[in-house]
Structures are given as C-alpha cells and as structure tokens.
Amino acid sequence: MSATKSARPAASGGIEAKIPMLRDRALAAMEHAYAPYSNFRVGAALLSTDGAIFDGCNVENAAYPSGICAEHAALASAVVGGARRFDAIAIATEADEPTPPCGKCRQVLEEFSPHMVVVTVTRNGREARWSLDELLPKAFTTRSLERR
C-alpha cells in the first residue's frame, strides 16, 4: 500500500479552497501506482474533517482480488492516522474522461462519510464532481444490519 499523511493545511478557505491541493496530491500519488496488469493507474487524496490529507495509489497483484484500490489505500492510511470523517476525496486517472470510484470503493467510503465531495480528475485537466451519496444511492449501511 502506498499512502502517506500530510501536515495539516491551514483551516481557512473551506473545502473548495483545498480542491486544487487534493487534485495535485492525487495526480502525484497516481505516479506511484503499481498497475502492470490493467495499466490503469489511479491516485487518491482524502481530506479529513480536521484538514489532514491522506494519499493512496492502486497496487495490483497477479492474484487479481489481492490488489488494492487507491481509495482503499488512502482510507487505510487515514484510519491508521486516527481519521474517521472526511470532507472530500480527489481521484486521478490517466483516462480521457473523469472516472468515478468503483462500486466497492463507494461502499467503503460510505461507511465513513456518505456526503463527502468526490472529485475525479484526468491528467489532461478534465474534472467531474459528485457527492458520494449521489454515486451510491440507497447504500448498504449499519442500519441495513438491524434485525427486527
């Protein structure tokens, strides 16, 4: 797993002011991706509610289910760092069109912050944005586990 925690940025400016930095961090993380099988490199930068940023990249494996997505790598680093709530995630790929997170990553992120902003960017500068709950409506949550 490739994930690192940053120094906390200044709290001023809100989420929108931090998007350019998240975008840059996700693009930088993408450069470290290990994707020899799919050749689909992905980087992610996850912004916690306290302003810390956690990076991750995809790491593939010949036994395909053993790989890890960039979003998972960033989230694992965040959890190790004590973060549990997030405002935004930036995801970078080399695709021509902005690529939202896969369904598995949507579900994993939902566990922590269903309303976070999801920004996807490409190396050529294209960008798309959603809220996580737009990407995963009617998610499976802890409430789904309740028995009556």
Short mmCIF file of C-alpha atoms in Angstrom, two decimals:
data_model
loop_
_atom_site.label_atom_id
_atom_site.label_comp_id
_atom_site.label_asym_id
_atom_site.label_seq_id
_atom_site.Cartn_x
_atom_site.Cartn_y
_atom_site.Cartn_z
CA MET A 1 0.00 0.00 0.00
CA SER A 2 1.27 3.45 -0.84
CA ALA A 3 -0.29 6.00 1.46
CA THR A 4 1.09 8.98 3.29
CA LYS A 5 -0.27 11.58 5.67
CA SER A 6 0.43 15.26 5.13
CA ALA A 7 0.95 18.07 7.52
CA ARG A 8 -2.38 19.67 8.25
CA PRO A 9 -3.11 22.57 5.86
CA ALA A 10 -4.45 25.86 7.13
CA ALA A 11 -8.14 25.56 8.05
CA SER A 12 -9.17 28.70 6.16
CA GLY A 13 -10.94 28.67 2.82
CA GLY A 14 -13.18 25.64 3.29
CA ILE A 15 -13.27 22.54 1.12
CA GLU A 16 -13.32 24.39 -2.21
CA ALA A 17 -10.00 26.08 -1.45
CA LYS A 18 -8.41 22.68 -0.77
CA ILE A 19 -9.58 21.02 -4.01
CA PRO A 20 -6.56 22.18 -6.08
CA MET A 21 -4.18 20.71 -3.48
CA LEU A 22 -6.18 17.46 -3.37
CA ARG A 23 -6.10 17.28 -7.16
CA ASP A 24 -2.31 17.76 -7.17
CA ARG A 25 -1.80 15.18 -4.44
CA ALA A 26 -3.97 12.62 -6.26
CA LEU A 27 -2.05 13.16 -9.51
CA ALA A 28 1.26 12.76 -7.65
CA ALA A 29 0.05 9.58 -5.93
CA MET A 30 -1.00 8.18 -9.31
CA GLU A 31 2.64 8.34 -10.40
CA HIS A 32 3.48 5.73 -7.73
CA ALA A 33 0.72 3.29 -8.71
CA TYR A 34 1.67 -0.32 -9.39
CA ALA A 35 -0.62 -1.37 -12.23
CA PRO A 36 1.27 -3.81 -14.50
CA TYR A 37 -1.86 -5.86 -15.32
CA SER A 38 -4.56 -3.28 -16.05
CA ASN A 39 -2.22 -0.39 -16.92
CA PHE A 40 -4.88 1.76 -15.23
CA ARG A 41 -3.02 3.85 -12.67
CA VAL A 42 -5.06 5.61 -10.01
CA GLY A 43 -4.13 8.07 -7.27
CA ALA A 44 -6.30 9.37 -4.45
CA ALA A 45 -6.08 12.13 -1.87
CA LEU A 46 -8.55 12.02 1.01
CA LEU A 47 -9.30 15.15 3.07
CA SER A 48 -10.31 14.52 6.68
CA THR A 49 -12.59 16.91 8.52
CA ASP A 50 -9.61 18.07 10.61
CA GLY A 51 -7.73 19.14 7.45
CA ALA A 52 -5.26 16.26 7.17
CA ILE A 53 -4.72 14.75 3.73
CA PHE A 54 -4.05 11.06 3.17
CA ASP A 55 -2.71 9.79 -0.17
CA GLY A 56 -3.02 6.39 -1.80
CA CYS A 57 -2.46 4.64 -5.11
CA ASN A 58 -3.64 1.37 -6.60
CA VAL A 59 -1.42 -1.65 -6.08
CA GLU A 60 -2.23 -4.62 -8.31
CA ASN A 61 -1.26 -8.24 -7.86
CA ALA A 62 -1.13 -11.24 -10.19
CA ALA A 63 -3.86 -12.76 -7.99
CA TYR A 64 -6.35 -10.05 -9.00
CA PRO A 65 -8.51 -9.99 -5.86
CA SER A 66 -5.36 -9.34 -3.82
CA GLY A 67 -4.85 -5.83 -5.22
CA ILE A 68 -5.94 -2.64 -3.53
CA CYS A 69 -7.63 0.44 -4.97
CA ALA A 70 -6.15 3.91 -4.47
CA GLU A 71 -9.21 4.98 -2.47
CA HIS A 72 -8.78 2.00 -0.14
CA ALA A 73 -5.08 2.77 0.32
CA ALA A 74 -5.83 6.39 1.26
CA LEU A 75 -8.63 5.34 3.60
CA ALA A 76 -6.48 2.73 5.34
CA SER A 77 -3.78 5.33 5.91
CA ALA A 78 -6.38 7.75 7.28
CA VAL A 79 -7.77 5.18 9.71
CA VAL A 80 -4.25 4.36 10.93
CA GLY A 81 -3.78 8.10 11.43
CA GLY A 82 -6.94 8.29 13.55
CA ALA A 83 -9.22 9.98 10.99
CA ARG A 84 -12.80 8.74 10.73
CA ARG A 85 -14.70 11.59 9.00
CA PHE A 86 -13.91 13.12 5.62
CA ASP A 87 -14.95 16.16 3.61
CA ALA A 88 -13.63 15.22 0.18
CA ILE A 89 -11.62 12.84 -1.95
CA ALA A 90 -9.83 13.56 -5.22
CA ILE A 91 -9.22 10.64 -7.56
CA ALA A 92 -6.82 10.93 -10.51
CA THR A 93 -6.50 8.63 -13.52
CA GLU A 94 -4.93 8.71 -16.96
CA ALA A 95 -8.31 8.06 -18.60
CA ASP A 96 -9.66 10.52 -21.14
CA GLU A 97 -12.81 11.06 -19.08
CA PRO A 98 -13.02 11.59 -15.30
CA THR A 99 -13.55 8.21 -13.67
CA PRO A 100 -15.67 7.87 -10.51
CA PRO A 101 -14.67 5.31 -7.88
CA CYS A 102 -15.67 1.69 -8.38
CA GLY A 103 -18.67 0.32 -6.51
CA LYS A 104 -16.52 -1.38 -3.87
CA CYS A 105 -14.74 1.90 -3.09
CA ARG A 106 -18.03 3.78 -2.96
CA GLN A 107 -19.28 1.32 -0.36
CA VAL A 108 -16.10 1.52 1.73
CA LEU A 109 -16.10 5.34 1.70
CA GLU A 110 -19.83 5.40 2.55
CA GLU A 111 -19.04 3.76 5.89
CA PHE A 112 -17.21 6.92 6.98
CA SER A 113 -18.67 9.93 5.15
CA PRO A 114 -21.71 9.42 2.91
CA HIS A 115 -21.92 13.10 1.95
CA MET A 116 -18.27 13.75 1.06
CA VAL A 117 -17.38 15.52 -2.17
CA VAL A 118 -15.89 13.23 -4.82
CA VAL A 119 -13.70 15.00 -7.37
CA THR A 120 -12.27 12.99 -10.25
CA VAL A 121 -9.57 14.39 -12.48
CA THR A 122 -7.57 13.33 -15.50
CA ARG A 123 -4.00 14.11 -16.43
CA ASN A 124 -5.34 16.30 -19.27
CA GLY A 125 -7.25 18.51 -16.82
CA ARG A 126 -10.82 17.23 -17.16
CA GLU A 127 -12.77 17.13 -13.91
CA ALA A 128 -16.10 15.88 -12.58
CA ARG A 129 -17.71 16.17 -9.14
CA TRP A 130 -20.42 14.40 -7.22
CA SER A 131 -21.39 13.84 -3.63
CA LEU A 132 -20.75 10.27 -2.52
CA ASP A 133 -24.45 9.74 -1.79
CA GLU A 134 -25.21 10.71 -5.41
CA LEU A 135 -22.83 7.98 -6.59
CA LEU A 136 -24.22 5.39 -4.16
CA PRO A 137 -27.91 5.99 -3.51
CA LYS A 138 -29.63 3.66 -1.06
CA ALA A 139 -26.31 2.39 0.26
CA PHE A 140 -25.90 -0.67 2.46
CA THR A 141 -25.16 0.81 5.90
CA THR A 142 -25.07 -0.24 9.54
CA ARG A 143 -28.83 0.32 9.57
CA SER A 144 -29.10 -2.43 6.95
CA LEU A 145 -27.75 -4.84 9.57
CA GLU A 146 -30.51 -4.10 12.09
CA ARG A 147 -32.86 -7.02 12.71
CA ARG A 148 -36.44 -6.54 13.70
#
